[in-house]
Each structure stands twice: as structure tokens, then as C-alpha cells.
Coordinates of C-alpha atoms in Angstrom, one line a residue:
Chain A
M9 CA -16.4 15.7 -21.4
G10 CA -14.0 15.5 -23.7
S11 CA -10.5 16.1 -22.5
S12 CA -9.9 19.2 -24.5
V13 CA -12.7 20.5 -21.9
F14 CA -10.7 19.2 -19.0
H15 CA -7.5 20.9 -20.8
F16 CA -9.4 24.0 -21.1
I17 CA -10.8 23.8 -16.8
D18 CA -6.7 23.4 -16.3
L19 CA -6.1 26.3 -17.9
I20 CA -8.3 28.5 -16.2
G21 CA -7.0 27.5 -12.8
T22 CA -3.5 28.1 -13.5
F23 CA -4.7 31.4 -14.9
A24 CA -6.2 32.1 -11.7
F25 CA -3.3 31.2 -9.5
A26 CA -1.0 32.6 -11.6
I27 CA -3.0 36.1 -10.9
S28 CA -3.0 35.4 -7.2
G29 CA 1.0 34.5 -7.0
A30 CA 1.7 37.4 -9.0
L31 CA -0.5 39.8 -6.5
A32 CA 1.2 38.3 -3.6
A33 CA 4.8 38.8 -5.1
I34 CA 4.4 42.2 -6.2
N35 CA 2.9 42.9 -2.0
R36 CA 6.2 42.1 -1.3
N37 CA 8.2 44.3 -3.7
L38 CA 9.9 41.3 -5.6
D39 CA 11.6 42.0 -8.9
I40 CA 10.2 40.9 -12.0
F41 CA 11.9 37.7 -12.4
G42 CA 10.7 36.5 -8.3
I43 CA 6.9 37.9 -9.6
F44 CA 7.2 34.9 -12.4
V45 CA 8.9 32.3 -10.2
V46 CA 5.9 32.8 -7.2
A47 CA 3.6 33.2 -10.1
F48 CA 4.7 29.8 -11.7
I49 CA 5.2 28.2 -8.5
T50 CA 1.6 29.1 -7.4
A51 CA -0.2 28.6 -10.8
C52 CA 2.1 24.9 -11.5
G53 CA 3.0 23.8 -7.9
G54 CA -0.2 22.0 -7.0
G55 CA 0.0 20.3 -10.7
V56 CA 3.4 19.4 -9.8
L57 CA 2.7 17.8 -6.9
R58 CA -0.4 15.5 -7.9
D59 CA 1.8 14.6 -11.3
I60 CA 4.6 13.3 -8.7
C61 CA 2.4 11.5 -6.9
L62 CA 0.7 9.9 -9.6
G63 CA 4.8 8.6 -10.9
S64 CA 3.2 10.8 -14.3
F65 CA 6.6 12.1 -15.7
P66 CA 7.8 15.0 -16.5
P67 CA 5.1 17.1 -14.8
A68 CA 3.0 18.6 -17.3
G69 CA 3.2 22.0 -15.8
M70 CA 6.6 21.9 -16.8
I71 CA 6.8 20.1 -20.3
N72 CA 4.2 22.4 -21.7
L73 CA 4.8 25.5 -23.2
Q74 CA 1.3 26.9 -22.8
Y75 CA 1.5 27.1 -19.0
F76 CA 4.5 29.6 -19.2
I77 CA 2.5 31.9 -21.6
V78 CA -0.5 31.5 -19.3
V79 CA 1.6 32.3 -16.7
A80 CA 2.7 35.0 -18.4
L81 CA -0.3 36.8 -19.6
A82 CA -1.2 36.6 -16.0
V83 CA 1.8 38.5 -14.3
F84 CA 1.5 40.8 -17.3
L85 CA -2.0 41.4 -16.8
S86 CA -1.4 41.8 -12.7
A87 CA 1.5 44.3 -13.0
F88 CA -0.2 46.3 -15.5
F89 CA -4.1 46.2 -14.2
Q90 CA -2.7 46.4 -10.7
K91 CA -4.9 49.2 -9.7
L92 CA -8.1 47.7 -11.0
L93 CA -7.1 44.3 -9.3
L94 CA -6.3 46.4 -6.1
R95 CA -10.3 47.2 -5.8
L96 CA -10.9 43.9 -4.4
T97 CA -10.8 43.5 -1.0
Q98 CA -8.5 40.3 -0.9
P99 CA -7.3 40.1 -4.5
T100 CA -4.7 37.6 -3.9
L101 CA -7.6 35.1 -2.3
F102 CA -9.9 36.2 -4.5
F103 CA -8.3 34.7 -7.6
D104 CA -6.8 31.7 -5.2
A105 CA -10.5 30.6 -4.6
I106 CA -11.6 30.7 -8.8
G107 CA -8.6 28.3 -9.1
L108 CA -9.3 26.1 -6.1
G109 CA -12.5 24.9 -7.8
F110 CA -10.6 24.5 -11.0
F111 CA -7.8 22.7 -10.3
A112 CA -9.9 20.2 -7.6
S113 CA -12.3 19.0 -10.2
F114 CA -9.6 18.4 -12.8
G115 CA -7.1 17.0 -10.0
V116 CA -9.9 14.6 -9.2
H117 CA -10.3 14.3 -13.1
K118 CA -6.6 13.4 -13.9
A119 CA -5.7 11.1 -10.6
Y120 CA -9.0 9.0 -11.5
L121 CA -7.9 8.6 -15.6
F122 CA -4.5 7.2 -13.7
T123 CA -5.5 5.5 -10.5
E124 CA -9.6 4.3 -10.7
N125 CA -9.0 4.7 -7.0
I126 CA -11.7 7.0 -5.1
E127 CA -10.0 8.3 -2.0
F128 CA -6.2 8.5 -3.7
S129 CA -8.1 10.9 -6.5
I130 CA -10.3 12.9 -3.9
L131 CA -6.8 13.7 -1.6
M132 CA -5.1 14.7 -5.6
G133 CA -8.1 16.9 -6.1
V134 CA -7.3 18.6 -2.8
L135 CA -3.6 18.5 -3.4
T136 CA -4.0 19.8 -6.7
A137 CA -6.6 22.6 -5.2
V138 CA -3.8 23.7 -2.5
G139 CA -0.6 23.1 -3.3
G140 CA -0.1 25.5 -5.2
G141 CA -1.0 28.2 -2.4
I142 CA 0.6 26.3 0.2
L143 CA 4.2 26.7 -1.9
R144 CA 3.3 30.2 -2.5
D145 CA 2.9 31.1 1.0
V146 CA 5.6 28.9 2.5
L147 CA 8.3 30.9 0.1
I148 CA 7.1 34.5 1.0
T149 CA 7.3 32.5 4.8
S150 CA 4.0 33.4 5.7
I151 CA 1.8 30.4 7.7
P152 CA -0.2 28.3 4.3
T153 CA -3.6 29.9 4.0
V154 CA -5.0 26.5 4.2
L155 CA -3.6 25.9 8.4
T156 CA -5.3 29.1 8.9
K157 CA -8.9 29.4 10.3
E158 CA -11.1 29.6 7.0
I159 CA -12.7 27.3 5.2
Y160 CA -10.4 26.4 2.4
A161 CA -9.2 22.4 2.3
S162 CA -12.9 21.7 3.3
A163 CA -13.8 23.5 -0.2
A164 CA -12.0 21.8 -2.3
L165 CA -12.8 18.4 -0.5
I166 CA -16.4 19.6 -1.4
G167 CA -15.1 20.2 -5.2
A168 CA -13.6 16.7 -5.4
I169 CA -16.4 15.0 -3.9
L170 CA -18.8 16.4 -6.5
Q171 CA -16.3 15.8 -9.2
I172 CA -15.9 12.0 -8.2
L173 CA -19.5 11.2 -8.6
G174 CA -19.1 12.7 -12.0
E175 CA -16.1 10.1 -12.5
K176 CA -18.1 7.4 -11.3
G177 CA -21.2 7.9 -13.5
L178 CA -23.5 8.7 -10.3
L179 CA -23.6 12.3 -11.7
N180 CA -23.8 13.9 -15.4
G181 CA -19.9 14.7 -16.3
A182 CA -20.4 18.1 -17.1
T183 CA -22.6 18.3 -14.5
A184 CA -20.5 17.1 -11.9
S185 CA -17.2 19.3 -13.0
W186 CA -19.1 22.0 -13.4
S187 CA -20.8 21.8 -10.2
A188 CA -17.7 21.0 -8.7
I189 CA -15.9 24.2 -9.5
I190 CA -18.9 26.4 -9.1
V191 CA -19.7 24.7 -5.1
C192 CA -16.1 24.7 -4.3
S193 CA -14.8 28.4 -5.3
S194 CA -18.5 29.8 -4.1
I195 CA -18.1 28.1 -0.6
R196 CA -14.7 29.6 -0.5
L197 CA -15.9 32.8 -1.6
L198 CA -18.9 33.1 0.4
S199 CA -16.4 32.0 3.4
L200 CA -14.4 35.3 2.7
K201 CA -17.2 37.2 2.7
F202 CA -19.2 36.2 5.9
K203 CA -15.9 35.0 7.5
W204 CA -17.0 31.2 8.4
N205 CA -14.9 29.4 10.2
L206 CA -14.8 26.0 11.0
P207 CA -14.7 25.1 14.6
A208 CA -11.0 25.3 16.4
V209 CA -10.3 22.4 19.1
K210 CA -10.4 24.5 22.1
Q211 CA -6.6 24.7 23.4
I212 CA -7.0 23.7 27.4
R213 CA -3.3 25.1 28.0
Chain B
M24 CA 32.5 16.8 -23.9
G25 CA 32.5 13.4 -22.3
S26 CA 30.2 12.5 -19.8
S27 CA 33.3 12.1 -16.7
V28 CA 33.7 15.7 -17.6
F29 CA 30.3 16.7 -16.9
H30 CA 30.6 14.2 -13.7
F31 CA 32.9 16.4 -12.5
I32 CA 31.3 19.3 -13.2
D33 CA 28.6 18.3 -11.1
L34 CA 30.9 17.4 -8.2
I35 CA 32.1 21.1 -8.1
G36 CA 28.4 22.6 -8.3
T37 CA 28.1 20.2 -5.6
F38 CA 30.9 21.2 -3.2
A39 CA 30.4 25.1 -3.8
F40 CA 27.0 25.0 -2.3
A41 CA 27.5 22.5 0.5
I42 CA 30.0 25.2 1.4
S43 CA 27.6 28.4 1.0
G44 CA 25.0 26.0 3.0
A45 CA 27.5 24.9 5.9
L46 CA 28.2 28.7 6.3
A47 CA 24.8 29.6 6.5
A48 CA 23.9 26.5 9.1
I49 CA 26.9 27.6 11.0
N50 CA 25.9 31.3 11.0
R51 CA 22.1 29.9 12.7
N52 CA 24.9 28.1 15.1
L53 CA 23.3 24.8 14.4
D54 CA 25.2 21.4 16.0
I55 CA 27.8 19.4 13.6
F56 CA 24.7 17.0 12.3
G57 CA 22.6 19.8 11.5
I58 CA 25.3 21.7 9.6
F59 CA 25.9 18.5 7.4
V60 CA 22.2 17.8 6.9
V61 CA 22.1 21.9 5.3
A62 CA 24.9 21.5 3.6
F63 CA 23.8 18.2 2.1
I64 CA 20.2 19.8 1.0
T65 CA 21.7 22.8 -0.4
A66 CA 24.2 21.0 -2.3
C67 CA 22.1 17.8 -3.6
G68 CA 18.8 19.4 -3.2
G69 CA 18.4 21.3 -6.6
G70 CA 19.8 17.5 -8.1
V71 CA 16.9 15.5 -6.6
L72 CA 14.5 18.1 -7.4
R73 CA 15.6 17.5 -10.9
D74 CA 15.7 14.2 -11.0
I75 CA 12.1 13.8 -9.5
C76 CA 10.8 15.9 -12.3
L77 CA 12.8 13.8 -14.6
G78 CA 11.8 10.3 -13.3
S79 CA 15.0 9.4 -12.7
F80 CA 15.1 7.3 -9.5
P81 CA 16.6 7.1 -7.4
P82 CA 17.8 10.3 -7.2
A83 CA 21.7 10.2 -8.1
G84 CA 22.6 13.0 -5.2
M85 CA 21.2 9.6 -2.9
I86 CA 22.5 6.7 -4.2
N87 CA 25.9 7.7 -4.8
L88 CA 28.2 8.1 -1.8
Q89 CA 30.7 10.6 -3.6
Y90 CA 28.2 13.2 -3.0
F91 CA 27.7 12.4 0.8
I92 CA 32.0 12.7 0.4
V93 CA 32.3 15.6 -1.2
V94 CA 29.6 17.7 1.3
A95 CA 31.5 16.1 4.1
L96 CA 34.8 17.7 2.7
A97 CA 32.7 21.0 2.1
V98 CA 31.6 20.8 6.0
F99 CA 34.9 20.0 7.6
L100 CA 36.8 22.8 5.2
S101 CA 33.8 25.4 6.0
A102 CA 34.4 24.7 10.0
F103 CA 38.1 24.4 9.7
F104 CA 38.9 27.6 7.8
Q105 CA 35.7 29.8 9.0
K106 CA 37.9 32.6 9.6
L107 CA 39.6 32.6 6.0
L108 CA 36.2 32.2 4.7
L109 CA 34.5 34.7 6.5
R110 CA 36.9 37.5 5.2
L111 CA 34.7 37.3 1.9
T112 CA 31.8 39.7 2.1
Q113 CA 29.0 38.0 1.6
P114 CA 30.7 34.2 2.1
T115 CA 27.7 32.1 1.6
L116 CA 26.3 34.1 -1.7
F117 CA 30.3 34.0 -3.2
F118 CA 29.9 30.0 -2.9
D119 CA 26.4 29.9 -3.8
A120 CA 27.2 31.8 -7.3
I121 CA 29.9 29.3 -8.3
G122 CA 27.7 26.3 -7.7
L123 CA 25.2 28.3 -9.4
G124 CA 27.0 28.5 -12.7
F125 CA 28.2 24.5 -12.5
F126 CA 24.4 23.1 -11.3
A127 CA 23.0 25.4 -14.5
S128 CA 25.1 23.5 -17.4
F129 CA 24.6 20.2 -15.4
G130 CA 21.1 20.0 -14.9
V131 CA 20.4 21.5 -18.9
H132 CA 22.6 18.8 -19.7
K133 CA 21.3 16.0 -17.7
A134 CA 17.5 17.0 -18.6
Y135 CA 18.3 17.2 -22.6
L136 CA 19.8 14.2 -22.3
F137 CA 16.4 12.7 -20.9
T138 CA 13.7 14.2 -22.8
E139 CA 15.9 16.2 -25.9
N140 CA 12.6 18.6 -24.7
I141 CA 14.6 22.6 -25.2
E142 CA 12.2 24.4 -22.5
F143 CA 11.7 21.5 -20.0
S144 CA 15.9 21.3 -20.2
I145 CA 16.3 25.3 -19.5
L146 CA 13.3 24.9 -16.8
M147 CA 15.3 21.8 -14.8
G148 CA 18.9 24.3 -15.8
V149 CA 17.3 26.7 -13.4
L150 CA 15.8 24.6 -11.1
T151 CA 19.1 22.3 -10.5
A152 CA 20.6 25.7 -9.7
V153 CA 18.2 27.4 -7.9
G154 CA 16.5 24.8 -5.9
G155 CA 19.4 23.6 -3.3
G156 CA 19.6 27.4 -2.5
I157 CA 15.9 27.7 -1.9
L158 CA 15.4 24.8 0.2
R159 CA 18.7 26.0 2.5
D160 CA 16.5 29.0 2.9
V161 CA 13.0 27.9 3.2
L162 CA 14.8 25.6 6.2
I163 CA 16.5 28.4 8.1
T164 CA 13.5 30.3 7.5
S165 CA 14.9 33.1 4.9
I166 CA 12.6 34.3 2.4
P167 CA 14.7 32.8 -0.7
T168 CA 17.3 34.6 -2.1
V169 CA 15.8 33.7 -5.4
L170 CA 12.8 35.8 -4.9
T171 CA 14.7 38.7 -3.2
K172 CA 15.3 42.0 -5.3
E173 CA 18.6 40.3 -7.1
I174 CA 19.7 38.7 -10.2
Y175 CA 20.3 35.3 -9.2
A176 CA 17.3 32.7 -11.3
S177 CA 18.0 35.5 -14.4
A178 CA 21.8 34.8 -14.1
A179 CA 20.4 30.8 -14.2
L180 CA 18.4 31.2 -17.1
I181 CA 21.0 32.9 -19.4
G182 CA 23.6 29.5 -18.2
A183 CA 20.6 27.4 -19.0
I184 CA 20.5 28.9 -22.7
L185 CA 24.3 29.1 -23.5
Q186 CA 24.2 25.1 -22.4
I187 CA 21.2 24.5 -24.6
L188 CA 23.1 26.0 -27.3
G189 CA 25.8 23.7 -27.0
E190 CA 23.2 20.4 -26.6
K191 CA 21.8 21.3 -29.7
G192 CA 25.0 21.8 -31.7
L193 CA 24.4 25.5 -32.4
L194 CA 28.0 25.6 -30.1
N195 CA 30.9 23.6 -29.5
G196 CA 29.6 21.5 -26.4
A197 CA 32.6 22.2 -24.3
T198 CA 33.0 26.1 -25.4
A199 CA 28.8 26.0 -24.7
S200 CA 29.5 24.4 -21.1
W201 CA 32.3 26.5 -20.1
S202 CA 30.7 29.5 -21.5
A203 CA 27.6 28.9 -19.5
I204 CA 29.4 28.0 -16.2
I205 CA 31.4 31.6 -16.6
V206 CA 28.8 33.7 -17.6
C207 CA 25.9 32.8 -15.4
S208 CA 28.4 32.8 -12.2
S209 CA 29.9 36.1 -13.1
I210 CA 27.1 37.6 -13.6
R211 CA 25.8 37.0 -10.3
L212 CA 28.7 37.7 -8.6
L213 CA 29.0 40.9 -10.3
S214 CA 25.6 41.7 -9.3
L215 CA 26.6 41.3 -5.5
K216 CA 29.3 43.3 -6.4
F217 CA 27.7 46.3 -8.0
K218 CA 24.5 45.5 -6.4
W219 CA 22.3 45.1 -9.5
N220 CA 19.0 44.5 -9.8
L221 CA 15.8 44.0 -11.6
P222 CA 13.3 46.3 -12.1
A223 CA 10.8 45.6 -9.1
V224 CA 6.7 46.4 -10.3
K225 CA 6.1 50.0 -8.7
Q226 CA 3.5 48.7 -6.3
I227 CA 0.7 51.0 -6.2
R228 CA -1.1 50.1 -2.9
Chain C
M20 CA 10.3 -11.0 10.6
G21 CA 7.0 -11.0 8.4
S22 CA 6.0 -8.3 6.2
S23 CA 3.1 -7.9 8.2
V24 CA 5.4 -6.9 11.5
F25 CA 6.9 -4.5 9.7
H26 CA 3.4 -2.9 8.3
F27 CA 2.4 -2.7 12.0
I28 CA 5.5 -0.7 12.7
D29 CA 4.5 1.1 10.6
L30 CA 1.2 2.6 11.1
I31 CA 2.3 2.8 15.0
G32 CA 5.0 5.2 14.0
T33 CA 2.4 6.8 11.6
F34 CA 0.2 7.3 14.8
A35 CA 2.7 8.6 17.0
F36 CA 3.9 11.2 14.3
A37 CA 0.0 12.1 13.9
I38 CA -0.5 12.9 17.8
S39 CA 2.8 14.9 17.3
G40 CA 1.2 16.9 14.5
A41 CA -2.5 17.3 15.9
L42 CA -0.7 18.7 19.1
A43 CA 1.5 21.3 17.5
A44 CA -1.6 22.3 15.1
I45 CA -3.9 22.6 18.4
N46 CA -1.1 24.9 20.2
R47 CA -1.8 27.3 16.5
N48 CA -5.0 27.4 17.2
L49 CA -5.8 25.6 13.5
D50 CA -9.3 24.4 12.5
I51 CA -10.3 21.3 12.5
F52 CA -9.3 21.0 9.1
G53 CA -6.1 22.3 9.7
I54 CA -5.1 20.3 12.5
F55 CA -6.3 16.8 10.2
V56 CA -3.9 18.7 7.5
V57 CA -0.9 19.3 9.7
A58 CA -1.3 15.5 11.8
F59 CA -1.5 13.9 8.2
I60 CA 1.5 15.7 6.3
T61 CA 3.4 15.3 9.8
A62 CA 2.5 11.2 9.3
C63 CA 2.6 10.5 6.0
G64 CA 5.3 13.0 4.9
G65 CA 8.4 11.7 5.7
G66 CA 7.0 8.2 4.1
V67 CA 5.7 9.6 1.4
L68 CA 9.0 11.7 0.6
R69 CA 10.6 8.2 0.8
D70 CA 8.6 6.5 -1.8
I71 CA 8.7 9.5 -4.1
C72 CA 12.7 9.0 -3.4
L73 CA 12.5 5.4 -4.4
G74 CA 10.1 5.8 -6.9
S75 CA 7.4 4.0 -5.6
F76 CA 4.2 5.2 -7.4
P77 CA 1.2 6.3 -5.5
P78 CA 3.2 6.8 -2.4
A79 CA 1.8 4.0 0.2
G80 CA 0.4 7.1 2.8
M81 CA -1.3 8.3 0.1
I82 CA -3.3 5.6 -1.2
N83 CA -4.0 3.2 1.2
L84 CA -7.1 4.2 3.8
Q85 CA -5.6 2.8 7.0
Y86 CA -3.2 5.9 7.1
F87 CA -6.4 7.9 7.1
I88 CA -8.3 6.2 9.5
V89 CA -4.9 6.1 11.6
V90 CA -4.5 9.2 11.3
A91 CA -8.5 10.8 11.8
L92 CA -8.0 8.6 15.3
A93 CA -4.7 10.7 16.1
V94 CA -6.8 13.7 16.0
F95 CA -9.6 12.5 17.6
L96 CA -7.7 11.2 20.6
S97 CA -5.5 14.5 20.6
A98 CA -8.6 16.5 21.1
F99 CA -9.9 14.5 23.4
F100 CA -7.5 13.8 25.6
Q101 CA -5.5 17.3 25.8
K102 CA -5.3 17.4 29.5
L103 CA -3.6 14.4 29.8
L104 CA -1.4 14.3 27.0
L105 CA -0.7 18.4 28.0
R106 CA 1.1 16.8 31.5
L107 CA 4.1 15.7 29.2
T108 CA 6.5 18.3 29.6
Q109 CA 6.8 18.4 25.6
P110 CA 4.1 16.3 24.3
T111 CA 4.6 17.1 20.8
L112 CA 8.3 16.0 21.0
F113 CA 7.9 12.9 22.9
F114 CA 5.3 11.8 20.8
D115 CA 7.8 12.4 17.9
A116 CA 10.4 10.6 19.5
I117 CA 8.4 7.3 19.8
G118 CA 7.4 7.9 15.8
L119 CA 11.5 8.2 15.0
G120 CA 12.6 4.9 15.6
F121 CA 9.6 3.5 14.8
F122 CA 10.2 5.1 11.0
A123 CA 14.0 4.4 10.9
S124 CA 13.5 0.7 11.5
F125 CA 10.5 0.9 8.6
G126 CA 12.1 3.0 6.1
V127 CA 15.5 1.7 6.4
H128 CA 13.6 -1.6 5.4
K129 CA 11.3 -0.7 2.3
A130 CA 14.3 1.1 0.7
Y131 CA 16.3 -1.9 1.0
L132 CA 13.6 -4.2 -0.3
F133 CA 14.0 -1.8 -3.5
T134 CA 17.5 -1.1 -3.9
E135 CA 19.8 -3.5 -1.6
N136 CA 22.1 -0.3 -1.4
I137 CA 23.1 0.2 2.1
E138 CA 24.3 3.9 2.1
F139 CA 20.7 4.8 0.2
S140 CA 18.5 2.8 2.4
I141 CA 20.3 4.4 5.7
L142 CA 19.6 8.0 4.0
M143 CA 16.1 7.1 3.4
G144 CA 15.6 5.8 6.9
V145 CA 16.8 9.0 8.1
L146 CA 14.9 10.6 5.9
T147 CA 11.4 8.7 6.7
A148 CA 12.1 9.5 10.0
V149 CA 13.0 12.9 10.0
G150 CA 11.0 14.0 7.1
G151 CA 7.0 14.4 7.8
G152 CA 8.7 16.6 11.4
I153 CA 10.3 18.8 9.5
L154 CA 7.6 19.4 6.7
R155 CA 5.4 20.5 10.2
D156 CA 7.6 22.5 11.4
V157 CA 8.2 24.3 7.8
L158 CA 3.9 24.3 7.5
I159 CA 3.8 26.2 11.0
T160 CA 6.8 28.1 10.3
S161 CA 9.0 27.1 13.0
I162 CA 13.0 26.2 12.2
P163 CA 12.9 22.8 12.1
T164 CA 13.3 20.2 15.5
V165 CA 16.3 18.6 13.0
L166 CA 18.3 21.4 13.2
T167 CA 18.3 23.4 16.7
K168 CA 20.6 22.6 18.8
E169 CA 19.3 18.3 19.8
I170 CA 19.9 15.3 19.3
Y171 CA 17.5 14.1 16.7
A172 CA 18.6 13.3 13.1
S173 CA 21.7 11.5 14.7
A174 CA 19.3 9.2 16.8
A175 CA 17.9 8.4 13.3
L176 CA 21.1 7.7 11.9
I177 CA 21.8 5.3 14.8
G178 CA 18.5 3.5 14.4
A179 CA 18.8 3.5 10.6
I180 CA 22.1 1.5 11.0
L181 CA 21.0 -1.4 13.7
Q182 CA 18.3 -2.4 10.7
I183 CA 20.6 -2.6 8.2
L184 CA 22.5 -5.1 10.5
G185 CA 19.6 -6.9 10.7
E186 CA 18.8 -6.4 6.7
K187 CA 22.2 -7.2 5.6
G188 CA 21.8 -10.9 8.0
L189 CA 24.2 -9.6 10.5
L190 CA 21.8 -9.3 13.0
N191 CA 18.7 -11.5 13.7
G192 CA 15.6 -9.5 12.4
A193 CA 13.6 -9.0 14.8
T194 CA 16.4 -8.7 17.3
A195 CA 17.6 -5.8 15.0
S196 CA 14.0 -4.1 13.9
W197 CA 13.2 -3.6 18.0
S198 CA 16.4 -2.1 19.0
A199 CA 16.6 -0.1 16.1
I200 CA 13.2 1.2 17.3
I201 CA 14.1 1.1 21.0
V202 CA 17.6 2.4 21.3
C203 CA 16.6 5.6 18.4
S204 CA 13.3 6.4 20.3
S205 CA 15.2 5.8 23.9
I206 CA 18.5 8.5 22.7
R207 CA 15.9 11.1 21.5
L208 CA 13.9 10.6 24.4
L209 CA 16.7 10.9 27.2
S210 CA 18.4 13.8 24.8
L211 CA 15.0 15.7 25.6
K212 CA 15.1 14.4 29.4
F213 CA 18.7 15.6 29.8
K214 CA 19.0 18.5 27.3
W215 CA 22.0 16.1 25.6
N216 CA 23.1 18.1 22.9
L217 CA 25.7 17.4 19.6
P218 CA 28.6 19.9 19.6
A219 CA 27.6 23.0 17.2
V220 CA 31.0 24.4 15.4
K221 CA 32.3 27.8 17.2
Q222 CA 31.2 30.6 15.2
I223 CA 34.3 33.2 14.9
R224 CA 32.9 35.9 13.5

């Protein structure tokens, strides 16, 4: 796939995470600036952490005005279509799940371009996907979703592995990316709907 | 303005944030080492985050012994003049407001020197100004001031915009910097005194 | 000492911190993936922060599969030998103390190789030693151990200073490293056992 398709995938992920961040911030009664800050950090935080780990400076999410515009649009839509969005049972987590798939795919793609290291690229896919949500949750002082009893980072991991099959040429590029996105987001959404959990280690104490 | 003036601005910001961090740590009954750690992270955290995003390694706040000395001095003064400092109604936030202005100005200046990118430099000014306070609040497990209902990041944004006018030559350099510092810190202090807030998005649920 | 000895020191520190992270995560009833994430961040977080500050990309803990394997092994052992490990009075802090000494030594060594700057190398030793534990505590929303009333960062500081004596040739290399590790971990363990504390600044308010 061309790089413009990947840029589009990155922007969709940004948009979805920005909505998830904005809804979480509205829920905490933050002011409009605070909502923008939380939305921006949720949307761009994973990518900024990935670019820092790649040694790619300045991080893309900070130097490119497109991300600001996408986040501003998401904040605007979240504020004005709250009623509609809040009909979803867990709106923050719904948009978070969409972003998860897009960012797992894009994160692997960018890291593999830079390093051609399979393990590192998979890790960067997962970091891109879960990093923004972790920062969002730490800032609003919740225990990060990634650490609670739900399928989350594991969905990102499956998406990242599908994407790496495309990078290595084991799958057609477009097939790999779209299946990474769809499988990852679907697993996460289905786990929310049917309350799938991974087993916890039985605590003895 | 010469670079030595900017270095001075950076050290004043460091000193003010170090006092704000030390007072917050004393308030939490941390030991002297913990107080130094919180003061150091509050004072240098924003600059370290900025230097990481700029790709400027090692971060200035970590390699230059002057910052340690300034922080140690601030911790010493905070511990011994507590009685005096605590007469202020919100001493942590008072010194935080002073640091905010100095760091918004210096952060924009350094980022513009490195990148000549206006949007990125404004973002780095805001990050330098609010980063240390966010790290302070996350460490002592408060919701960051920047996200609560007060004019904070927006004051840093106004300071950053004034500073960028100086970098672009639209204002005289010294005028731009001092007005950035004074306007930013004043807006923040006045918002504390008169309890100005930005509007929150009305939450429907 | 040869670099392979230092690599071994780094892996031991990683293993000890991974156990400490895994036990903290089991204690919070996280699922197996969450336990791995917390163990990995605790074990590799300090080194990743150090490498970012050094400008060494990608961070070693992320690109080298050995760290994954060590963390996976630690998680496996923590889950299956819980009963044994939990006989220790504070198992998380016990393994944390072991990791502290190894990482203080290794962090100074790596930073001094890169920069030959004494103050910065000491700071990096402390950051490597305390960084992972801070990230662990922030993620599970505890106030970081480093900030509570116990000898912690100060033990890492003493270890870092002993290591720097070796780097500067004032002590034999092996003597410096092993005394850094043993003194740092012992101070920390003894402070836990005998409840040593540094004085807090008396709070007036």
C-alpha cells in the first residue's frame, strides 16, 4: 500500500482516540482547554512515545498541524454530539477500540520502515495502540484500561502480528493492514460486548 | 536578546517551579530526599520533555550542574522559610504561576532555534511550562492542575504566542519575552485570585 | 570488567525488577497479559528512560529479545512460586531492592561510556534504578515508593557514587561494581528491616 493510505490510517486512529479522550474528559467536567489537552494526549501520545523510542524527532504528532486539526474536529464533534455518542453503552471504550486497530497497524508499519526488526516493530505497534490510552488514564488518575481484566493489549498484539506478516511479504500488504485493523478492533469490541477476559493468576494470599 | 538573558530566564523558571514542587512535597510529608526529587522533577521535567521532543540529548536540565544547584537552593529556602511562604494563600500555585511565564517564553525560544516551526515551537512553549507541574501532580497522585477548571495551559499558550511574535521579528525581542513572561504569569495569578474559569462543556449524562 | 559482565548485571537487575512488578500486578488481580505488561515496564522502564535521556535509540530494553525472555521467565516463576515468594514479608520490595543495586551500577556504567560526565552519569544511575519502580507505582496508582518516607533513591545514589569511582579509576573496576551493588541493595534491605527513614521536613501548617 502507498504511504498516503498509511497516513490516512494514522489520521483515522488519531480521530477515534481523540473522541475517546474528549468523552473521558467531558465526563470529568474538565474545561474546554483541558478537554482539548486530554484529547490531544490520548490521540497523539501513543505515536509520540513510538517516535521517541524510534529516535524520530520531532515526533510526527507534534510537528504536523493535521493532527491538531483532527483533534480539534473530534473535540468539537464530541461536545456537540454528546447526546448521540452517549447512547453507546461505553462510548470512551468504543472509540478507543477503533483507534486500537488503526494504530496497531500503523505503528508496526512505521517501526518496521525504520528498523526492519520484527520484535521491536510488534512492540512499537502495541505501544502506539495502547500508549495514548495509558496516558489518558494516568492523567485522569484511573488505573489504565490496559491493566484491568480485559482483552486489550492482547488485541493490539494480534493486530501487530497480522501487520508484520504484510511487512515481511507473507501476506499481501493491503490484506495484512485491513485484516490487522478489523481483527484487532473486532476482538476488542467483542470482548467488551461479551465480557471476555483473560485468566487472572490466582492470588494465594 | 542575548542567549545569556534566555539562560537567566530559564534558571528563574527553574527556581520558581522548584519551590512549588518542594512545597507540594513538604505538604505530603515526604523525606528530604523525596522533597528534592519532586522539586527537581517539577523544575526540570518540562524542559526535559521539551528537549526529548526536540531530539536534543542529553536534556539540558540533566547535564548542567547549575540546575541541581538552583533546585537545592530552592529546597533549602522552602524548608527554612516555610512559615513565610505558607502565608501566601496557595503557595504551590503562586510559584507555579511565576515559573509558567518564564518557561513558556524560554520553551518557545529554544524550540524555534532548533526547528523554526511556529506551531511546534508554541506547543513546546506550552509543554515546557506545564510539563513539570503535570509530572509533579502525577507523582503525588493528584489530578494535574492543567486539567482542572482553571486558566493554566491557556495562560501558557498566550505567553507562547507573544514569544513567537518576537522570534518572527514582529515584536522587538526583549519586549516580546518580557511581555510573554508578565502577561502569562499575571493571567494565571489573576485567574487564581478572581477564580476565573474557562467554560466546561455541559455534560448531558 | 568486560562488557559481558555488565550485560549480566543488567539482566539480573531486569529479572529482579520483573519479579517485583509481577508480584505487584498479581496483588492487584491483573490478568496474565497485564501482569506481563507491568513486569516488563518495571523491569525495562528505568533503562528505557535512561537510554532516551542518553539519546541511545532504540532503547536496549525494547530491541533485545533477551529482556523479553528474562521478563517472561520472571512472570512464570512469580505465578508458580507465589506461595514461596509471599513468605517474604514484603516480596515486591525485596526484589525491588536487589534490582536497585544492579541497575544503579549498570546505569552509571552505560551513561559514563556515552558522556564521560560524572554528574550526569550519577543521575542516570539513579534514574535507571528508580525509574521502573516509579512507572510501576504510577500505573497501579500508588504514590511511588521513591517518594515515601524510606531510604530508596538515597541508596541508589550511594551505589551510583561507588560505581563512578570505578569508572574514574579511583577503585578497581570489579571492586567498584560489586561494592556498588552490594552496598546499595544492603542499605535498602536493612532500611526495610529496621525501618530506617530519612528525616522529613517538619511541616508547619
